[in-house]
Amino acid sequence: MPRLLTSFVALAVTLAPALAQPAVSLLTDNGYPTSGTLNLVSTLQAVSTRKGQTFHFGSTYDTYDANQSWFTSVFSTFYKHVVSENGCKWDATEPSQGTSSLTECLACQSFATTNGDTFRGHNTFWHSQTPSWLPGSFSASQVVNTIIPQHVQQEIQGMGASITSWDVVNEVVGDGVSNGMTPLQCVQNKKVWPTVTSDGSSTALVTDLSFIYAAFKTAFTYAGSSTRLAINEYNTGGQDAKTACIISLIQNIQNNTAIPFNRLAVGFQSHLTASTGGFYTKSALATTFSTLAALGVESMITELDISLNSNNQANLRYQAAIWGDYLDACLYAANCNEFINWDPRDDLSWRGTSAAATLFDGNGNPKLAAYEVAARLANYAAGNAEPCATASGTSVCTITGSGPGTGTGSGTTTVSKTTSVGSTSVSTPGGGPTGCTSALYGQCGGMGWTGCTSCASGSTCKYSNAYYSQCLA
């Protein structure tokens, strides 16, 4: 079974040429383990306690993968959340129209349950990995009113109410979007079925967002009462046109389905490269997560992997720093409680073994990034402050400290932040000009913020994380 389209590989390896990685500072430089067995069970429990709700940290699994004994071990001690990489997709779950076949999807869920793990669903609608009878020559009306609702109902109802979240629609926004586009324009920019005909021509099939509304309405009807319903998308997370499209689309879905915002989510796939420009900064992620939090929408890291240009120590350190920043962005955001690593080890990665894009090497041994992830989780669980943005390099962020400490929350690590023009303080909400105000939902503080720190009448500057404070009513 194919994992993902070859064309998507090119899209996921983002933006910038491979440049020399900066020297980075890590928590694992300061007393946290860099070797030995990793067991996150008690740490994740402590993380959830601090969060006030369960924090789901996991990876992908399918029953036909090799090394099943290794999977059993790692999903008992390290990953504690499961998503089927392929077993819950449309081609696996409805091989012929109207015939529900959840065998592999249910088997993956059973594996999770056996190992004391939680389970999320991926996915109910995607233009790719469809069964042989799709796209077919169905009319727009058939697609919107019969095919999508029937499939979504069969899958979500058949999997039960315990699923933590569902990717209801997957990769529906185009890569050529620009700022100011409407949600419909953002989706039409994708130029794939069902907004174009199945023969690949530019002739429109579904001319509105009704197919997305149909998927979400049906999912809301049949999902568990606490299950989050997500748009899942790649190359998103910062302040750019595609991310803006996702935010406007989730608002549009709410407006047209009446699903409460607190049942909706955005999944940020995060297929990254360990090179300058190959990932979003921690500050950019924090800003985006805070924007969604203001709506009541959940943010999720759903498919994280980080490809290396070469598998040397400097790149492995850079990979660990990026992984740490993404995990911190989620941990310290009130609305991020699922963090999925895509493929558990390098030899199973859709990006190829040589990309070394996962937390465990091709022999199933933990890499430096795995130990750094464990350190970030332990740091958060202990009640400590958020580390600075390590992927920015030591010219911006240096972590010093004495290791994991006692877990009392007293702050066993300290953070220093320097720039090329000298030392700056880490402060929130931050310094800014006097006599000006930020509008409702505007930024009013955060590390490095130089704008207005007062809010318009009727709103207050409220702390979200070290990088972002926002004017909220």
Short mmCIF file of C-alpha atoms in Angstrom, two decimals:
data_model
loop_
_atom_site.label_atom_id
_atom_site.label_comp_id
_atom_site.label_asym_id
_atom_site.label_seq_id
_atom_site.Cartn_x
_atom_site.Cartn_y
_atom_site.Cartn_z
CA MET A 1 0.00 0.00 0.00
CA PRO A 2 1.48 3.41 -0.90
CA ARG A 3 2.13 5.75 1.96
CA LEU A 4 1.84 9.21 0.42
CA LEU A 5 2.02 10.66 -3.08
CA THR A 6 5.46 11.32 -4.55
CA SER A 7 4.34 14.85 -5.45
CA PHE A 8 3.62 15.48 -1.79
CA VAL A 9 7.21 14.62 -0.91
CA ALA A 10 8.37 17.54 -3.00
CA LEU A 11 5.85 19.83 -1.36
CA ALA A 12 6.71 18.76 2.15
CA VAL A 13 10.43 19.50 1.79
CA THR A 14 9.91 23.17 2.15
CA LEU A 15 11.15 26.43 0.95
CA ALA A 16 14.86 26.94 1.48
CA PRO A 17 18.08 25.46 0.09
CA ALA A 18 20.19 23.37 2.44
CA LEU A 19 22.33 25.79 4.44
CA ALA A 20 24.82 25.11 7.21
CA GLN A 21 23.01 24.39 10.45
CA PRO A 22 23.73 26.69 13.40
CA ALA A 23 25.36 25.49 16.59
CA VAL A 24 22.55 24.81 19.06
CA SER A 25 22.04 24.52 22.80
CA LEU A 26 19.96 21.62 24.13
CA LEU A 27 18.44 20.54 27.42
CA THR A 28 20.42 17.31 27.05
CA ASP A 29 23.62 19.37 27.33
CA ASN A 30 22.62 20.12 30.92
CA GLY A 31 22.33 16.87 32.79
CA TYR A 32 19.41 15.16 31.07
CA PRO A 33 20.16 11.62 29.83
CA THR A 34 21.57 11.04 26.34
CA SER A 35 21.79 7.27 26.57
CA GLY A 36 20.00 4.33 28.11
CA THR A 37 16.39 3.22 28.20
CA LEU A 38 13.63 5.77 27.66
CA ASN A 39 10.36 5.30 29.53
CA LEU A 40 7.92 8.20 29.32
CA VAL A 41 4.91 6.66 31.07
CA SER A 42 5.21 8.52 34.37
CA THR A 43 6.49 11.67 32.66
CA LEU A 44 3.49 11.85 30.36
CA GLN A 45 1.18 11.36 33.32
CA ALA A 46 2.86 14.32 35.03
CA VAL A 47 2.60 16.38 31.83
CA SER A 48 -1.14 15.69 31.70
CA THR A 49 -1.48 16.69 35.35
CA ARG A 50 0.14 20.05 34.66
CA LYS A 51 -1.92 20.48 31.49
CA GLY A 52 -5.15 19.70 33.32
CA GLN A 53 -6.10 17.24 30.58
CA THR A 54 -4.53 14.23 28.88
CA PHE A 55 -1.54 15.03 26.70
CA HIS A 56 -1.40 12.50 23.85
CA PHE A 57 2.13 11.79 22.61
CA GLY A 58 2.41 9.13 19.92
CA SER A 59 3.26 7.88 16.46
CA THR A 60 1.99 5.81 13.56
CA TYR A 61 1.41 2.07 13.46
CA ASP A 62 0.00 -0.58 11.11
CA THR A 63 -0.30 -4.26 11.98
CA TYR A 64 1.55 -5.39 8.85
CA ASP A 65 4.69 -3.37 9.67
CA ALA A 66 7.84 -5.35 10.37
CA ASN A 67 9.40 -5.52 13.85
CA GLN A 68 6.13 -6.06 15.71
CA SER A 69 7.93 -6.96 18.95
CA TRP A 70 9.75 -3.64 18.81
CA PHE A 71 6.43 -1.85 18.27
CA THR A 72 4.94 -3.54 21.32
CA SER A 73 7.87 -2.40 23.43
CA VAL A 74 8.07 1.19 22.20
CA PHE A 75 4.29 1.74 22.36
CA SER A 76 4.28 0.50 25.93
CA THR A 77 7.03 2.79 27.18
CA PHE A 78 7.67 5.73 24.85
CA TYR A 79 4.83 6.46 22.43
CA LYS A 80 1.49 6.32 24.25
CA HIS A 81 -0.86 7.40 21.46
CA VAL A 82 -1.51 5.55 18.19
CA VAL A 83 -2.63 6.61 14.73
CA SER A 84 -2.90 4.11 11.91
CA GLU A 85 -0.71 5.31 9.07
CA ASN A 86 -2.80 3.68 6.35
CA GLY A 87 -5.37 1.36 7.89
CA CYS A 88 -8.10 3.98 8.42
CA LYS A 89 -7.84 5.68 5.02
CA TRP A 90 -10.64 5.46 2.48
CA ASP A 91 -9.07 2.76 0.29
CA ALA A 92 -8.75 0.47 3.32
CA THR A 93 -12.14 1.16 4.89
CA GLU A 94 -14.58 1.20 1.95
CA PRO A 95 -13.08 -0.97 -0.81
CA SER A 96 -16.40 -1.05 -2.67
CA GLN A 97 -19.14 1.55 -2.44
CA GLY A 98 -21.25 1.15 0.66
CA THR A 99 -19.19 -1.74 2.04
CA SER A 100 -17.50 -0.84 5.31
CA SER A 101 -14.26 -2.72 6.04
CA LEU A 102 -12.66 -1.53 9.28
CA THR A 103 -10.53 -4.61 9.93
CA GLU A 104 -7.11 -2.92 9.90
CA CYS A 105 -8.35 0.29 11.52
CA LEU A 106 -9.93 -1.68 14.38
CA ALA A 107 -6.82 -3.85 14.71
CA CYS A 108 -4.68 -0.74 15.18
CA GLN A 109 -7.12 0.54 17.77
CA SER A 110 -6.96 -2.83 19.53
CA PHE A 111 -3.15 -2.64 19.54
CA ALA A 112 -3.41 0.75 21.24
CA THR A 113 -5.83 -0.51 23.85
CA THR A 114 -3.68 -3.57 24.58
CA ASN A 115 -0.67 -1.35 25.26
CA GLY A 116 -2.58 1.16 27.37
CA ASP A 117 -2.51 3.80 24.62
CA THR A 118 -5.08 6.19 23.19
CA PHE A 119 -6.06 6.25 19.50
CA ARG A 120 -6.84 8.93 16.91
CA GLY A 121 -8.45 8.60 13.48
CA HIS A 122 -6.76 9.47 10.18
CA ASN A 123 -8.70 10.21 7.96
CA THR A 124 -12.27 10.25 6.64
CA PHE A 125 -11.87 12.44 3.54
CA TRP A 126 -8.77 12.79 1.35
CA HIS A 127 -8.47 13.15 -2.40
CA SER A 128 -5.62 10.63 -2.34
CA GLN A 129 -5.54 6.92 -1.41
CA THR A 130 -9.15 6.54 -2.46
CA PRO A 131 -10.62 3.12 -3.34
CA SER A 132 -10.70 2.01 -6.98
CA TRP A 133 -14.33 3.09 -7.43
CA LEU A 134 -13.41 6.72 -6.74
CA PRO A 135 -13.35 9.38 -8.07
CA GLY A 136 -15.55 7.71 -10.66
CA SER A 137 -18.07 9.65 -12.69
CA PHE A 138 -20.41 10.59 -9.83
CA SER A 139 -22.22 13.90 -9.87
CA ALA A 140 -21.53 16.67 -7.38
CA SER A 141 -24.85 15.93 -5.70
CA GLN A 142 -23.99 12.25 -5.26
CA VAL A 143 -20.58 13.12 -3.80
CA VAL A 144 -21.94 15.66 -1.31
CA ASN A 145 -25.23 14.05 -0.32
CA THR A 146 -24.49 10.32 -0.46
CA ILE A 147 -20.87 9.24 -0.91
CA ILE A 148 -19.16 11.41 1.70
CA PRO A 149 -21.83 11.20 4.44
CA GLN A 150 -22.14 7.43 4.03
CA HIS A 151 -18.41 6.89 4.29
CA VAL A 152 -17.87 9.24 7.23
CA GLN A 153 -20.77 7.70 9.16
CA GLN A 154 -19.61 4.12 8.54
CA GLU A 155 -16.08 4.85 9.66
CA ILE A 156 -16.68 7.08 12.67
CA GLN A 157 -19.66 5.14 13.98
CA GLY A 158 -17.83 1.86 13.44
CA MET A 159 -14.74 2.98 15.36
CA GLY A 160 -16.70 4.15 18.40
CA ALA A 161 -16.68 7.13 20.71
CA SER A 162 -13.25 6.70 22.32
CA ILE A 163 -11.25 8.20 19.42
CA THR A 164 -9.46 11.32 20.68
CA SER A 165 -9.68 13.15 17.33
CA TRP A 166 -10.46 12.59 13.69
CA ASP A 167 -8.84 14.14 10.65
CA VAL A 168 -12.20 14.78 9.03
CA VAL A 169 -10.71 16.38 5.93
CA ASN A 170 -7.10 16.03 4.87
CA GLU A 171 -5.06 18.39 2.66
CA VAL A 172 -7.82 20.48 1.11
CA VAL A 173 -6.01 23.83 0.74
CA GLY A 174 -3.82 24.65 -2.26
CA ASP A 175 -0.14 25.54 -2.19
CA GLY A 176 -0.60 28.53 -4.48
CA VAL A 177 -2.88 30.52 -2.19
CA SER A 178 -2.37 34.20 -1.44
CA ASN A 179 -3.40 36.49 1.38
CA GLY A 180 -6.99 37.70 1.26
CA MET A 181 -8.42 34.63 -0.46
CA THR A 182 -11.81 33.39 0.68
CA PRO A 183 -12.06 29.89 2.15
CA LEU A 184 -13.63 28.68 -1.10
CA GLN A 185 -10.79 30.15 -3.15
CA CYS A 186 -8.26 28.52 -0.81
CA VAL A 187 -9.85 25.11 -1.41
CA GLN A 188 -10.37 25.59 -5.15
CA ASN A 189 -6.69 26.47 -5.45
CA LYS A 190 -5.91 22.82 -4.63
CA LYS A 191 -7.32 21.79 -8.04
CA VAL A 192 -8.11 18.21 -7.05
CA TRP A 193 -11.24 16.07 -6.80
CA PRO A 194 -13.99 16.83 -5.90
CA THR A 195 -13.63 20.48 -6.96
CA VAL A 196 -12.49 19.34 -10.41
CA THR A 197 -13.73 16.42 -12.47
CA SER A 198 -12.22 12.98 -12.03
CA ASP A 199 -10.43 13.11 -15.39
CA GLY A 200 -8.20 15.86 -14.01
CA SER A 201 -9.61 18.60 -16.21
CA SER A 202 -10.23 22.10 -14.93
CA THR A 203 -13.99 21.69 -15.28
CA ALA A 204 -15.56 22.26 -11.87
CA LEU A 205 -17.45 19.45 -10.13
CA VAL A 206 -18.36 20.64 -6.61
CA THR A 207 -18.43 24.41 -6.85
CA ASP A 208 -18.72 25.27 -3.15
CA LEU A 209 -17.60 23.97 0.24
CA SER A 210 -20.60 21.68 0.68
CA PHE A 211 -18.44 18.54 0.54
CA ILE A 212 -16.44 19.76 3.55
CA TYR A 213 -19.58 20.74 5.45
CA ALA A 214 -21.07 17.30 4.73
CA ALA A 215 -18.00 15.56 6.15
CA PHE A 216 -17.93 17.68 9.32
CA LYS A 217 -21.68 17.54 9.95
CA THR A 218 -21.66 13.76 9.68
CA ALA A 219 -18.55 13.45 11.83
CA PHE A 220 -20.11 15.62 14.53
CA THR A 221 -23.26 13.50 14.52
CA TYR A 222 -21.47 10.18 15.03
CA ALA A 223 -18.23 10.99 16.90
CA GLY A 224 -17.83 10.81 20.66
CA SER A 225 -18.88 13.84 22.66
CA SER A 226 -15.28 14.83 23.40
CA THR A 227 -13.72 13.85 20.06
CA ARG A 228 -12.06 16.75 18.24
CA LEU A 229 -12.80 17.14 14.53
CA ALA A 230 -9.84 18.40 12.53
CA ILE A 231 -8.67 19.84 9.27
CA ASN A 232 -5.24 18.27 8.72
CA GLU A 233 -2.80 20.17 6.49
CA TYR A 234 0.91 20.39 5.61
CA ASN A 235 3.15 23.48 5.20
CA THR A 236 1.20 25.38 7.84
CA GLY A 237 1.91 26.84 11.27
CA GLY A 238 3.21 30.36 10.74
CA GLN A 239 1.96 33.74 9.63
CA ASP A 240 1.55 32.97 5.94
CA ALA A 241 -1.21 32.69 3.37
CA LYS A 242 -1.77 28.94 3.66
CA THR A 243 -2.05 29.07 7.45
CA ALA A 244 -4.40 32.05 7.13
CA CYS A 245 -6.52 29.95 4.76
CA ILE A 246 -6.74 27.16 7.34
CA ILE A 247 -7.82 29.56 10.09
CA SER A 248 -10.46 31.19 7.90
CA LEU A 249 -11.65 27.77 6.72
CA ILE A 250 -12.17 26.46 10.27
CA GLN A 251 -14.16 29.60 11.06
CA ASN A 252 -16.20 29.12 7.89
CA ILE A 253 -16.92 25.49 8.81
CA GLN A 254 -18.17 26.57 12.21
CA ASN A 255 -20.36 29.27 10.69
CA ASN A 256 -21.96 26.83 8.25
CA THR A 257 -22.29 23.73 10.42
CA ALA A 258 -22.90 25.21 13.91
CA ILE A 259 -20.37 22.74 15.34
CA PRO A 260 -19.02 24.40 18.51
CA PHE A 261 -15.50 25.78 18.17
CA ASN A 262 -14.42 23.68 21.16
CA ARG A 263 -15.07 20.52 19.10
CA LEU A 264 -12.94 21.70 16.17
CA ALA A 265 -9.22 21.40 15.60
CA VAL A 266 -6.44 22.13 13.14
CA GLY A 267 -3.76 19.50 12.60
CA PHE A 268 -0.36 20.86 11.59
CA GLN A 269 1.36 18.00 9.78
CA SER A 270 4.90 19.41 10.13
CA HIS A 271 6.94 17.47 7.59
CA LEU A 272 10.12 19.48 8.07
CA THR A 273 13.76 19.68 7.04
CA ALA A 274 16.65 20.46 9.37
CA SER A 275 17.81 23.46 7.36
CA THR A 276 17.29 27.19 7.50
CA GLY A 277 13.75 27.92 6.35
CA GLY A 278 12.73 24.28 6.54
CA PHE A 279 10.54 24.74 9.63
CA TYR A 280 8.48 27.35 11.49
CA THR A 281 9.99 29.12 14.46
CA LYS A 282 8.66 28.49 17.93
CA SER A 283 7.42 32.09 18.04
CA ALA A 284 5.49 31.66 14.79
CA LEU A 285 3.87 28.46 16.05
CA ALA A 286 2.97 30.10 19.37
CA THR A 287 1.27 32.98 17.57
CA THR A 288 -0.77 30.64 15.36
CA PHE A 289 -1.76 28.41 18.28
CA SER A 290 -2.83 31.46 20.26
CA THR A 291 -4.99 32.71 17.40
CA LEU A 292 -6.81 29.38 17.35
CA ALA A 293 -7.02 29.32 21.15
CA ALA A 294 -8.85 32.64 21.07
CA LEU A 295 -11.52 30.94 18.96
CA GLY A 296 -11.60 27.88 21.22
CA VAL A 297 -10.11 25.66 18.49
CA GLU A 298 -7.57 22.96 19.33
CA SER A 299 -4.11 22.93 17.72
CA MET A 300 -2.36 19.60 17.08
CA ILE A 301 1.01 18.52 15.75
CA THR A 302 -0.11 15.55 13.71
CA GLU A 303 2.68 14.21 11.45
CA LEU A 304 6.04 15.49 12.64
CA ASP A 305 9.21 14.27 10.98
CA ILE A 306 12.43 16.21 10.32
CA SER A 307 14.59 15.19 7.37
CA LEU A 308 18.38 15.60 7.60
CA ASN A 309 20.66 16.75 4.80
CA SER A 310 23.36 14.50 6.23
CA ASN A 311 23.35 12.17 9.20
CA ASN A 312 26.20 13.78 11.17
CA GLN A 313 26.36 15.01 14.76
CA ALA A 314 25.75 18.67 13.94
CA ASN A 315 22.62 17.83 11.97
CA LEU A 316 21.40 15.42 14.64
CA ARG A 317 21.75 18.23 17.20
CA TYR A 318 19.87 20.63 14.92
CA GLN A 319 17.13 18.04 14.42
CA ALA A 320 16.85 17.64 18.19
CA ALA A 321 16.60 21.41 18.66
CA ILE A 322 13.77 21.72 16.11
CA TRP A 323 11.93 18.77 17.65
CA GLY A 324 12.30 20.38 21.05
CA ASP A 325 10.95 23.71 19.85
CA TYR A 326 7.89 22.12 18.23
CA LEU A 327 7.19 20.07 21.34
CA ASP A 328 7.59 23.12 23.59
CA ALA A 329 5.25 25.14 21.38
CA CYS A 330 2.61 22.47 21.92
CA LEU A 331 3.31 21.84 25.61
CA TYR A 332 3.14 25.49 26.61
CA ALA A 333 0.01 26.22 24.54
CA ALA A 334 -3.25 25.75 26.41
CA ASN A 335 -4.95 24.35 23.30
CA CYS A 336 -2.38 21.79 22.08
CA ASN A 337 -2.78 18.31 23.56
CA GLU A 338 -1.92 15.89 20.74
CA PHE A 339 1.59 15.49 19.37
CA ILE A 340 2.08 12.81 16.70
CA ASN A 341 5.47 11.78 15.33
CA TRP A 342 5.03 10.43 11.81
CA ASP A 343 6.62 6.99 11.51
CA PRO A 344 8.34 5.69 14.63
CA ARG A 345 11.76 4.78 13.15
CA ASP A 346 13.94 5.66 10.17
CA ASP A 347 13.67 2.39 8.25
CA LEU A 348 9.86 2.72 8.21
CA SER A 349 9.74 6.42 7.34
CA TRP A 350 7.90 7.48 4.19
CA ARG A 351 10.76 9.93 3.63
CA GLY A 352 13.31 7.12 3.30
CA THR A 353 15.86 5.66 5.68
CA SER A 354 18.62 8.01 4.51
CA ALA A 355 16.58 11.08 5.51
CA ALA A 356 16.89 9.94 9.15
CA ALA A 357 13.68 11.87 9.82
CA THR A 358 12.31 10.10 12.91
CA LEU A 359 13.16 9.73 16.60
CA PHE A 360 14.61 6.20 16.32
CA ASP A 361 17.24 4.95 13.88
CA GLY A 362 16.86 2.07 11.44
CA ASN A 363 17.73 -0.43 14.16
CA GLY A 364 15.12 0.95 16.53
CA ASN A 365 17.60 2.76 18.80
CA PRO A 366 16.70 6.21 20.17
CA LYS A 367 18.47 9.14 18.54
CA LEU A 368 19.52 12.37 20.23
CA ALA A 369 16.16 13.91 19.29
CA ALA A 370 14.37 11.19 21.28
CA TYR A 371 16.39 12.04 24.39
CA GLU A 372 15.79 15.77 23.84
CA VAL A 373 12.05 15.10 23.53
CA ALA A 374 12.17 13.19 26.82
CA ALA A 375 14.02 16.11 28.40
CA ARG A 376 11.46 18.68 27.17
CA LEU A 377 8.63 16.57 28.55
CA ALA A 378 10.41 16.17 31.89
CA ASN A 379 11.14 19.91 32.04
CA TYR A 380 7.48 20.73 31.48
CA ALA A 381 6.29 18.04 33.89
CA ALA A 382 8.49 19.52 36.62
CA GLY A 383 6.65 22.85 36.32
CA ASN A 384 9.63 24.66 34.83
CA ALA A 385 9.57 27.64 32.49
CA GLU A 386 9.62 27.25 28.74
CA PRO A 387 13.14 27.08 27.25
CA CYS A 388 14.06 29.62 24.62
CA ALA A 389 13.95 28.82 20.90
CA THR A 390 16.89 26.45 20.62
CA ALA A 391 16.63 25.98 16.85
CA SER A 392 17.56 29.66 16.45
CA GLY A 393 21.11 28.76 17.41
CA THR A 394 23.37 29.73 20.30
CA SER A 395 23.63 33.35 19.12
CA VAL A 396 19.97 33.68 20.13
CA CYS A 397 19.34 30.94 22.69
CA THR A 398 21.62 29.28 25.21
CA ILE A 399 20.25 26.93 27.86
CA THR A 400 22.14 26.54 31.10
CA GLY A 401 21.09 24.54 34.11
CA SER A 402 21.60 21.55 36.31
CA GLY A 403 19.48 18.89 34.70
CA PRO A 404 16.07 17.52 35.58
CA GLY A 405 16.17 18.47 39.26
CA THR A 406 13.57 17.39 41.76
CA GLY A 407 10.43 18.09 39.80
CA THR A 408 9.28 20.75 42.23
CA GLY A 409 8.63 23.34 39.55
CA SER A 410 11.30 25.64 40.95
CA GLY A 411 12.98 26.07 37.60
CA THR A 412 16.01 23.80 37.32
CA THR A 413 16.97 25.27 33.97
CA THR A 414 17.67 28.89 33.24
CA VAL A 415 17.50 30.53 29.87
CA SER A 416 19.66 33.25 28.41
CA LYS A 417 18.91 35.03 25.16
CA THR A 418 21.44 37.06 23.22
CA THR A 419 21.43 38.72 19.83
CA SER A 420 24.14 40.16 17.59
CA VAL A 421 23.56 43.57 19.15
CA GLY A 422 23.89 42.47 22.74
CA SER A 423 21.93 40.96 25.58
CA THR A 424 18.17 41.21 25.77
CA SER A 425 15.85 40.21 28.56
CA VAL A 426 13.19 37.55 28.33
CA SER A 427 10.02 39.31 29.36
CA THR A 428 6.30 39.14 28.87
CA PRO A 429 4.30 41.00 27.82
CA GLY A 430 7.36 42.90 26.56
CA GLY A 431 8.35 46.49 25.97
CA GLY A 432 6.60 48.61 23.40
CA PRO A 433 5.66 52.19 22.54
CA THR A 434 3.41 54.15 24.85
CA GLY A 435 0.14 55.77 23.86
CA CYS A 436 -1.00 53.07 21.44
CA THR A 437 -3.36 50.12 21.75
CA SER A 438 -3.71 46.74 20.05
CA ALA A 439 -7.11 45.75 18.70
CA LEU A 440 -9.18 42.86 20.06
CA TYR A 441 -7.35 39.58 19.23
CA GLY A 442 -4.20 41.53 18.39
CA GLN A 443 -0.79 40.79 19.90
CA CYS A 444 0.13 42.87 22.94
CA GLY A 445 3.32 41.24 24.23
CA GLY A 446 5.78 38.40 24.21
CA MET A 447 9.48 37.77 23.91
CA GLY A 448 10.94 40.35 21.52
CA TRP A 449 7.60 42.14 21.01
CA THR A 450 8.07 45.85 20.21
CA GLY A 451 4.47 46.80 19.41
CA CYS A 452 1.64 48.14 21.56
CA THR A 453 1.26 46.58 24.99
CA SER A 454 -2.11 48.13 25.87
CA CYS A 455 -5.41 46.81 24.54
CA ALA A 456 -8.46 48.47 23.04
CA SER A 457 -11.33 49.21 25.38
CA GLY A 458 -13.18 46.09 26.44
CA SER A 459 -10.18 43.78 26.10
CA THR A 460 -7.22 42.86 28.28
CA CYS A 461 -3.70 41.75 27.47
CA LYS A 462 -3.61 38.10 28.50
CA TYR A 463 -0.50 35.91 28.68
CA SER A 464 -0.53 32.82 26.45
CA ASN A 465 3.13 31.80 26.44
CA ALA A 466 6.60 33.34 26.54
CA TYR A 467 6.30 34.43 22.93
CA TYR A 468 2.74 35.67 22.71
CA SER A 469 0.23 37.68 24.72
CA GLN A 470 -3.08 38.63 23.10
CA CYS A 471 -5.87 41.16 23.60
CA LEU A 472 -8.91 39.17 24.65
CA ALA A 473 -12.34 40.21 25.93
#
